[in-house]
mmCIF file of C-alpha atoms in Angstrom:
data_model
loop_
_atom_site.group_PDB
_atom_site.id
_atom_site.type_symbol
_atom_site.label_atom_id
_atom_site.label_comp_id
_atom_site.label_asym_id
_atom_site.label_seq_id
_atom_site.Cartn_x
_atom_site.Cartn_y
_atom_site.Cartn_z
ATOM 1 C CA UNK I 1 26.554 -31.165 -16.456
ATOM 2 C CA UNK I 2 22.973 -31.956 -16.535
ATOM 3 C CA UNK I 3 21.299 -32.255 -19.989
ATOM 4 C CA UNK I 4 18.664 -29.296 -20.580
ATOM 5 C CA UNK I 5 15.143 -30.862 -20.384
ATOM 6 C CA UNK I 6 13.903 -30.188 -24.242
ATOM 7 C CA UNK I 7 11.828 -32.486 -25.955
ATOM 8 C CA UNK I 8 12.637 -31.456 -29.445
ATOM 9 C CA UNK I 9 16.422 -31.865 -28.923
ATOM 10 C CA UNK I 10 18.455 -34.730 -28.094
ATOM 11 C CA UNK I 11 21.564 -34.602 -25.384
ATOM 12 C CA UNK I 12 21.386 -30.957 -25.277
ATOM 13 C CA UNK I 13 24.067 -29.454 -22.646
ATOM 14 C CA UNK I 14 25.222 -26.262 -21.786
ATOM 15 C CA UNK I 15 29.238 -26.078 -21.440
ATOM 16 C CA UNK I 16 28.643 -22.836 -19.130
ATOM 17 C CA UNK I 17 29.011 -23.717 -15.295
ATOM 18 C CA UNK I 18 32.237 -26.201 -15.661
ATOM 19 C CA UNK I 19 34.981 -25.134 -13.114
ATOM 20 C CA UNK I 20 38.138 -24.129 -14.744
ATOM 21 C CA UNK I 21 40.530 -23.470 -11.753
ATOM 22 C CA UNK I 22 41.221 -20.506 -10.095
ATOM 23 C CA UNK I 23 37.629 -19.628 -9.015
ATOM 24 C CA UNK I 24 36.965 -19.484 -12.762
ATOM 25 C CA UNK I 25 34.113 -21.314 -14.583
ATOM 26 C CA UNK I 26 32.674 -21.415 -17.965
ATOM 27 C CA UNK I 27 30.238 -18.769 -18.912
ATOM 28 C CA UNK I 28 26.880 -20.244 -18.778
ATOM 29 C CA UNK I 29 24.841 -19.632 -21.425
ATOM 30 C CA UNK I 30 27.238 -19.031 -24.785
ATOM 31 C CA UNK I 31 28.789 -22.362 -25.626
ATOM 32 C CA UNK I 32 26.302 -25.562 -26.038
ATOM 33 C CA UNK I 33 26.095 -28.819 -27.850
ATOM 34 C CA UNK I 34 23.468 -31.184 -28.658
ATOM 35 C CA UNK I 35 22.362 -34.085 -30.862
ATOM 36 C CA UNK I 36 20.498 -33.230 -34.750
ATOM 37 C CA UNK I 37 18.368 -30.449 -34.853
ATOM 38 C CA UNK I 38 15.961 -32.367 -37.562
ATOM 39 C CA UNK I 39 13.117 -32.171 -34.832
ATOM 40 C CA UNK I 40 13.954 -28.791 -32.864
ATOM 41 C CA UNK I 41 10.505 -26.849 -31.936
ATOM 42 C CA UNK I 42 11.866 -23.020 -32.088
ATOM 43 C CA UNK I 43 8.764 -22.576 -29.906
ATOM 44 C CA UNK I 44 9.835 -25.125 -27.394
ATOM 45 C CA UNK I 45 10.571 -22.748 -23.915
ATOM 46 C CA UNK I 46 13.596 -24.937 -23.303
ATOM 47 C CA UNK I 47 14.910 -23.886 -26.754
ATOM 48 C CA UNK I 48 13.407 -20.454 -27.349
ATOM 49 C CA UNK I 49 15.123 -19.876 -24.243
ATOM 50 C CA UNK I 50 18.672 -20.397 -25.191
ATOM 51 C CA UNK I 51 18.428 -17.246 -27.608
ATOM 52 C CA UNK I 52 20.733 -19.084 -30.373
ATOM 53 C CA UNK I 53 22.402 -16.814 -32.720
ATOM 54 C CA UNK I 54 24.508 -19.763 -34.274
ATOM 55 C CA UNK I 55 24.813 -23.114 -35.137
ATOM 56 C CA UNK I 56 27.557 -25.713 -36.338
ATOM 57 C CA UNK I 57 27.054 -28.796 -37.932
ATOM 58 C CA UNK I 58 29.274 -30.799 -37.874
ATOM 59 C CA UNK I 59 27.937 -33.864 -39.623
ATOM 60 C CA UNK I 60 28.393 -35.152 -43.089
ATOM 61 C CA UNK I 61 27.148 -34.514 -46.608
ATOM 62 C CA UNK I 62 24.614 -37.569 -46.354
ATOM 63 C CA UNK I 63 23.384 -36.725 -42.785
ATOM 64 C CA UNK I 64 22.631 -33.357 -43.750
ATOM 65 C CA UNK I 65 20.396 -34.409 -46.295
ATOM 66 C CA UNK I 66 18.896 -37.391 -44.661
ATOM 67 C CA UNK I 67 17.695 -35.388 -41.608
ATOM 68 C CA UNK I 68 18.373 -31.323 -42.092
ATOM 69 C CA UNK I 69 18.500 -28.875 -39.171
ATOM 70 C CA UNK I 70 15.642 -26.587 -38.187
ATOM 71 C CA UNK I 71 17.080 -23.882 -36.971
ATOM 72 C CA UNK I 72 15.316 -20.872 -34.511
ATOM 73 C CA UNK I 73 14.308 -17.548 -36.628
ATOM 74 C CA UNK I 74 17.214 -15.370 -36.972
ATOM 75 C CA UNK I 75 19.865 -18.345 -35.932
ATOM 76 C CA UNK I 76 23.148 -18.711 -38.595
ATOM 77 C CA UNK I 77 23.924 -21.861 -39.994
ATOM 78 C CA UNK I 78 27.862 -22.731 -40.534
ATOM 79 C CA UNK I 79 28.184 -26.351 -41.668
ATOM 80 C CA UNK I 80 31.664 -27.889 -40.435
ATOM 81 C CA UNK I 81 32.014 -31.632 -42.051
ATOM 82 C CA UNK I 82 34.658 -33.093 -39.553
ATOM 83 C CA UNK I 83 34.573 -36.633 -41.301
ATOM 84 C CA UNK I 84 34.998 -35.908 -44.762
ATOM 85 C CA UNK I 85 38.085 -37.455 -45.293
ATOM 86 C CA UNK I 86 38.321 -40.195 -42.933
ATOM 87 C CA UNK I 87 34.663 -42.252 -43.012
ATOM 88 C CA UNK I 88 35.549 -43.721 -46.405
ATOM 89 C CA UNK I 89 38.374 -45.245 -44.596
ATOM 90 C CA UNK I 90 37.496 -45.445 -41.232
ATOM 91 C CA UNK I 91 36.173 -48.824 -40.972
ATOM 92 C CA UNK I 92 32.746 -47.507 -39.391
ATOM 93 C CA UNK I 93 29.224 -48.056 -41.208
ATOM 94 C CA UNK I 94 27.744 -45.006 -42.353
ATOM 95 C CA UNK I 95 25.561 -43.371 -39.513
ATOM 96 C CA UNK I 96 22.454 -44.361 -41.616
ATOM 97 C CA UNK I 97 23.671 -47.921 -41.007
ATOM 98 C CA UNK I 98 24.115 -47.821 -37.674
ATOM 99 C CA UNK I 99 20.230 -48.680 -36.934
ATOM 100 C CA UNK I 100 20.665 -51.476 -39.580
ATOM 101 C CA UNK I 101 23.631 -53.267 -37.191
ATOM 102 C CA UNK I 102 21.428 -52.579 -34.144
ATOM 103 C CA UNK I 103 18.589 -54.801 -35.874
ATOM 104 C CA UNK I 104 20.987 -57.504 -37.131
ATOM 105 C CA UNK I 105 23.189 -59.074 -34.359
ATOM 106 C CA UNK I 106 25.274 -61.183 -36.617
ATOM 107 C CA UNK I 107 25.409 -58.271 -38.803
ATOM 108 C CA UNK I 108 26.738 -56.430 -36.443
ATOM 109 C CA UNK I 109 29.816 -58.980 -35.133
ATOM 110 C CA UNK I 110 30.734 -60.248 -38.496
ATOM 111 C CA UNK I 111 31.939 -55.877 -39.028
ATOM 112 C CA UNK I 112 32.667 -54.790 -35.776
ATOM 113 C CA UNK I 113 33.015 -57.231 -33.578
ATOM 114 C CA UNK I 114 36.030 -58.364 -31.503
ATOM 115 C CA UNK I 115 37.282 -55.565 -30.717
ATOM 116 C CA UNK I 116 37.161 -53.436 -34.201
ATOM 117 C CA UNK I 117 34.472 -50.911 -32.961
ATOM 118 C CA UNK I 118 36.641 -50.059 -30.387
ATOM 119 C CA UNK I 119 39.757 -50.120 -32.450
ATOM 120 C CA UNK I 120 37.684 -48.283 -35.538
ATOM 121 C CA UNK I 121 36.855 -45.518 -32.744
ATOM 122 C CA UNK I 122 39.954 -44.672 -31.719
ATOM 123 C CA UNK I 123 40.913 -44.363 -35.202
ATOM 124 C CA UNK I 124 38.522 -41.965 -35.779
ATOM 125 C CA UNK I 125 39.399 -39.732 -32.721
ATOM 126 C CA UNK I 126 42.915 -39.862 -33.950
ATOM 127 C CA UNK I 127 41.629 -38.187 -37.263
ATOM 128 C CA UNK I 128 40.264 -35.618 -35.565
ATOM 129 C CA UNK I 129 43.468 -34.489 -34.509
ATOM 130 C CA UNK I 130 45.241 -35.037 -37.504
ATOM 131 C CA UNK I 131 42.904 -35.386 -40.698
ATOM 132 C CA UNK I 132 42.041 -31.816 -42.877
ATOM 133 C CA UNK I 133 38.451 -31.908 -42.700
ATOM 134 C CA UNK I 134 38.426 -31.957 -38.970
ATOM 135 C CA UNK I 135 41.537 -29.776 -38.446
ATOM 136 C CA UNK I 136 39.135 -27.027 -41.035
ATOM 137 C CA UNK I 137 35.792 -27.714 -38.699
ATOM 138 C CA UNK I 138 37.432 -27.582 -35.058
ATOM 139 C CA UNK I 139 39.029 -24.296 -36.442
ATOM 140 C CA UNK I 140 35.932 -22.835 -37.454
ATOM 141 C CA UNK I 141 34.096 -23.868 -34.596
ATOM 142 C CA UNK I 142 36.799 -22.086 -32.570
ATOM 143 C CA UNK I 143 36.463 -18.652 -35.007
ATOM 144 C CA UNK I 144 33.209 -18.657 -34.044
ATOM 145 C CA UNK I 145 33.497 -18.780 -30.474
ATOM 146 C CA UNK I 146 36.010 -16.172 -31.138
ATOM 147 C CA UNK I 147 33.786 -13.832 -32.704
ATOM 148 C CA UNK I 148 31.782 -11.065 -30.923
ATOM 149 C CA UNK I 149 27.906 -11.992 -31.598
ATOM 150 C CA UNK I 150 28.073 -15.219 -32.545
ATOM 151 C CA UNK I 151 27.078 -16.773 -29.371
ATOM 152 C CA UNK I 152 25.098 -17.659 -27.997
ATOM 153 C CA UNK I 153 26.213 -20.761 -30.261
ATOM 154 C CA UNK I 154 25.451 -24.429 -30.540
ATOM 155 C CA UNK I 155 27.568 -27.394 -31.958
ATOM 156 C CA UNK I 156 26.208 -30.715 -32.690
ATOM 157 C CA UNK I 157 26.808 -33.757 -34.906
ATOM 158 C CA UNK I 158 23.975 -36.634 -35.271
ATOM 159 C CA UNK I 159 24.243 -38.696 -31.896
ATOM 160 C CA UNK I 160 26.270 -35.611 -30.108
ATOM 161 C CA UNK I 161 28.775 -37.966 -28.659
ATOM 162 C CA UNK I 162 31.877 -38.349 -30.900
ATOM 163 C CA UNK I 163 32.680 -35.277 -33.201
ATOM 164 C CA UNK I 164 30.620 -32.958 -30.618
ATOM 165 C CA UNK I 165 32.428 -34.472 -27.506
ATOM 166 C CA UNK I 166 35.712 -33.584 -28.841
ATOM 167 C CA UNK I 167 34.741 -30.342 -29.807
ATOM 168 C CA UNK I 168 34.028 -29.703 -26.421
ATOM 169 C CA UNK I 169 36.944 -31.206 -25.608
ATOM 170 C CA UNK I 170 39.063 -28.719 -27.627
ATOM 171 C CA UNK I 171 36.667 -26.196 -25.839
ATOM 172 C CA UNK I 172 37.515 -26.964 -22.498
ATOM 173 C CA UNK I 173 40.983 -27.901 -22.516
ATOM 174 C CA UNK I 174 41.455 -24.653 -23.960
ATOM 175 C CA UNK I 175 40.239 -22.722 -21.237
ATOM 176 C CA UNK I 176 41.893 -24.802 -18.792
ATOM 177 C CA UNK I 177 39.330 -27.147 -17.504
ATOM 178 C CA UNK I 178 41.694 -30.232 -15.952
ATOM 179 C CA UNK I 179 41.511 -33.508 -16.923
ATOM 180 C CA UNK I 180 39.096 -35.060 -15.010
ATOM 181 C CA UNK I 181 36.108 -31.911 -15.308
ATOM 182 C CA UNK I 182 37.046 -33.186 -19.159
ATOM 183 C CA UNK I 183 36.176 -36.436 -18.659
ATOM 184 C CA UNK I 184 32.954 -36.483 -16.805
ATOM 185 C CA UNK I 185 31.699 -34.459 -19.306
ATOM 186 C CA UNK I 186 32.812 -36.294 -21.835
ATOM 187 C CA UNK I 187 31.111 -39.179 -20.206
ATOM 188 C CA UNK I 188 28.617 -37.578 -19.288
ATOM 189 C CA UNK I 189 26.258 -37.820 -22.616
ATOM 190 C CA UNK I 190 25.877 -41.618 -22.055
ATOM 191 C CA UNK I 191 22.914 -41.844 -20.093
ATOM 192 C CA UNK I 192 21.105 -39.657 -22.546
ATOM 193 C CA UNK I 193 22.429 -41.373 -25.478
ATOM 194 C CA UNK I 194 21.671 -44.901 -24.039
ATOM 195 C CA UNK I 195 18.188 -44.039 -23.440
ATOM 196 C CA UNK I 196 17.840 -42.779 -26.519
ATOM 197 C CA UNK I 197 18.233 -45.608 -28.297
ATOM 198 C CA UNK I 198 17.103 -48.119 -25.566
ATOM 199 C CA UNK I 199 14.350 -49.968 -27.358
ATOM 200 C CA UNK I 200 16.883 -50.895 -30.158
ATOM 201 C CA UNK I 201 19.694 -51.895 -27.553
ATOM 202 C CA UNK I 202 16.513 -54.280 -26.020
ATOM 203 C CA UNK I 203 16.101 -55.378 -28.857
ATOM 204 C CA UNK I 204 19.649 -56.122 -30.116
ATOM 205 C CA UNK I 205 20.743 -58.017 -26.908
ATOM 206 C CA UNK I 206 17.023 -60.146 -27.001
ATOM 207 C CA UNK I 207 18.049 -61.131 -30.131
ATOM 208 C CA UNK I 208 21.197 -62.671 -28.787
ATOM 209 C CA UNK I 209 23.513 -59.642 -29.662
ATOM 210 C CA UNK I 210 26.493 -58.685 -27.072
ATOM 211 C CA UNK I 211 25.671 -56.109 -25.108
ATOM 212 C CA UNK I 212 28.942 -54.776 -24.944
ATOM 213 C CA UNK I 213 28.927 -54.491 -28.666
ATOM 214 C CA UNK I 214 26.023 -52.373 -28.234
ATOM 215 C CA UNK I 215 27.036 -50.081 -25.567
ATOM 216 C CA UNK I 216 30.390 -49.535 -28.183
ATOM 217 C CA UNK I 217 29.203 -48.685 -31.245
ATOM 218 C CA UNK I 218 25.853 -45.789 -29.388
ATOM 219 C CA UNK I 219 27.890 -44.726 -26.774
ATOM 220 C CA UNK I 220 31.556 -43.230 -25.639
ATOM 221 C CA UNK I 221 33.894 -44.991 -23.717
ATOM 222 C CA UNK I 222 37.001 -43.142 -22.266
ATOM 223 C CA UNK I 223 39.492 -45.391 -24.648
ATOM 224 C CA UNK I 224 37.882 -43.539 -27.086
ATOM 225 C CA UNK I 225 39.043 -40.057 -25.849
ATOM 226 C CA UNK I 226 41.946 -40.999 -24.704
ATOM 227 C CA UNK I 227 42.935 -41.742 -28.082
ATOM 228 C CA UNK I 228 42.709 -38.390 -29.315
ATOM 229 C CA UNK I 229 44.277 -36.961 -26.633
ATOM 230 C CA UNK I 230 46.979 -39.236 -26.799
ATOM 231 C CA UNK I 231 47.541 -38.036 -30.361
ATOM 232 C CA UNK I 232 47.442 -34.028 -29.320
ATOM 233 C CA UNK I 233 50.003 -35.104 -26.340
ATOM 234 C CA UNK I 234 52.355 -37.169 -29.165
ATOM 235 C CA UNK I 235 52.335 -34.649 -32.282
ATOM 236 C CA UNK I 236 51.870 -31.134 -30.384
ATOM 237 C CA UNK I 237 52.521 -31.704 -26.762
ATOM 238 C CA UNK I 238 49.541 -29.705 -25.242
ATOM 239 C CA UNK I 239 46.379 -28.337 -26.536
ATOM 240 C CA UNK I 240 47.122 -25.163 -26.622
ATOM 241 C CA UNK I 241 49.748 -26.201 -29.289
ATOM 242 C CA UNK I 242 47.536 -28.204 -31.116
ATOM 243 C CA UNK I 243 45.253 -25.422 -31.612
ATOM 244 C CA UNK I 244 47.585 -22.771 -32.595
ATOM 245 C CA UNK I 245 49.718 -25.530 -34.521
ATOM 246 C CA UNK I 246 47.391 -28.372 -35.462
ATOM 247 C CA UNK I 247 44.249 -26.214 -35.978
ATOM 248 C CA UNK I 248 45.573 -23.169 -37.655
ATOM 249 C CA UNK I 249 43.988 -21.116 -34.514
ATOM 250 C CA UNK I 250 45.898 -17.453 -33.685
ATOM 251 C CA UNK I 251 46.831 -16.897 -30.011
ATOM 252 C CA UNK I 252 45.020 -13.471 -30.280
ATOM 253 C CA UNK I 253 41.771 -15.488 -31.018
ATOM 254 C CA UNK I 254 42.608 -17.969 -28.130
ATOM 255 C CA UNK I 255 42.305 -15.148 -25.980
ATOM 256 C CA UNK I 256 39.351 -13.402 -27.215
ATOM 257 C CA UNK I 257 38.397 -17.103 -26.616
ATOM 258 C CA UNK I 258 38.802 -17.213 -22.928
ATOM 259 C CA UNK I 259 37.764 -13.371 -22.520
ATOM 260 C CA UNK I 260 34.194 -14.713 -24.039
ATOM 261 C CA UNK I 261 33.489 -18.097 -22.461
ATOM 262 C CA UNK I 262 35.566 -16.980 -18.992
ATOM 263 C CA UNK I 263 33.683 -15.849 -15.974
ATOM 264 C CA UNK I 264 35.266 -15.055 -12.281
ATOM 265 C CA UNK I 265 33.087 -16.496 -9.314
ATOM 266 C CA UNK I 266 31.857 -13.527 -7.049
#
């Protein structure tokens, strides 16, 4: 799933086109996620083309204010905060941080090095099975998608990695996408995210920091999702479960779902 060439938004995919089985895909077009909106040009053709009707944000409180969305004329706003109760205890530095530790190798190891950034991680994608604030925002997202004229609607967090890749996680296992179509988009938002914030990885690992360490904290590694899904699998058994049980989510909405974001190939 090739990132759409804007210049005003980061990482920004389009969910439409993944095979589903069947001869099924995902409706191209409807569902999309992407990185902050604090620089989007409405005017952009990239953008104005999409013909957004809504978006989610699922960031935090702080990031919000720090850098607010722009949003395209006539575009609803639905805010979704998936970490409100976990990043307190989640052993990660505040997003606004995050450049900080990229500056400051030592910084950097003495709080999340040997392994913690990886174990911190998976933490956090276990919350976003099981904590309220991201059970409330995953269901919302999903009423949304449920909902006739909200699309076409976009999803995003700050990076457009973590909370946004297991949103469209949620999306696609829902429809039936197999594990590894899943995956490689999942994956997929590394080489966007990595070039992103190249000059401060350069700099990071010419200052002596691991590059590893790096690569952990801006990026997604598949430890990282399999962590959540490991938690769906051990508290609901499938996702379908987890969003009727975990998420709150009706089965009549699940299918207004898949009537929505389902096309048949020719």
């Amino acid at each position: 799933m090739p990132a759409i060439p804007a210049t005003s938004v980061a990482n920004l995919r389009d969910l439409g086109g993944l095979p589903l089985g069947g001869g099924r895909s995902v409706r191209s077009g409807l569902v999309l996620r992407s990185a902050q909106l604090d620089r989007l040009d409405p005017e952009e053709p990239a953008v104005a083309g999409l013909k957004l009707r809504t978006v989610v944000d699922l960031r935090t409180a702080a990031e919000r204010a720090d850098r607010p969305d722009r949003l395209p004329e006539g575009a609803r706003l639905l805010v979704a905060d998936v970490l409100a109760d976990h990043l307190a205890a989640s052993g990660l530095p505040p997003a606004a941080r995050l450049k900080t530790l990229l500056t400051d190798p030592a910084l950097a190891e003495r709080h999340l090095g040997g392994g913690r950034i990886r174990e911190a991680m998976r933490r956090t994608y276990r919350a976003f099975v099981t904590s309220d604030s991201a059970r409330a925002s995953y269901r919302a997202l999903l009423t949304e998608l449920g909902t006739p004229g909200a699309g076409p609607l976009l999803f995003h967090c700050t990076a457009g990695k973590d909370r946004t890749g297991w949103g469209a996680t949620v999306v696609l296992g829902l429809l039936g996408a197999d594990e590894a179509v899943v995956r490689e988009e999942y994956l997929g938002v590394n080489p966007a995210v990595r070039q992103a914030f190249a000059p401060m990885i350069e700099g990071f690992v010419t200052q002596g920091g691991d590059p590893e360490l790096a690569l952990a904290m801006i990026g997604v590694l598949p430890d990282y999702l399999d962590a959540g899904l490991e938690e769906v699998a051990e508290r609901h058994g499938s996702m379908e479960a987890y969003v009727r049980d975990g998420l709150g989510v009706p089965d009549e909405l699940t299918e207004l779902i898949r009537e929505r974001l389902t096309v048949y190939a020719a």
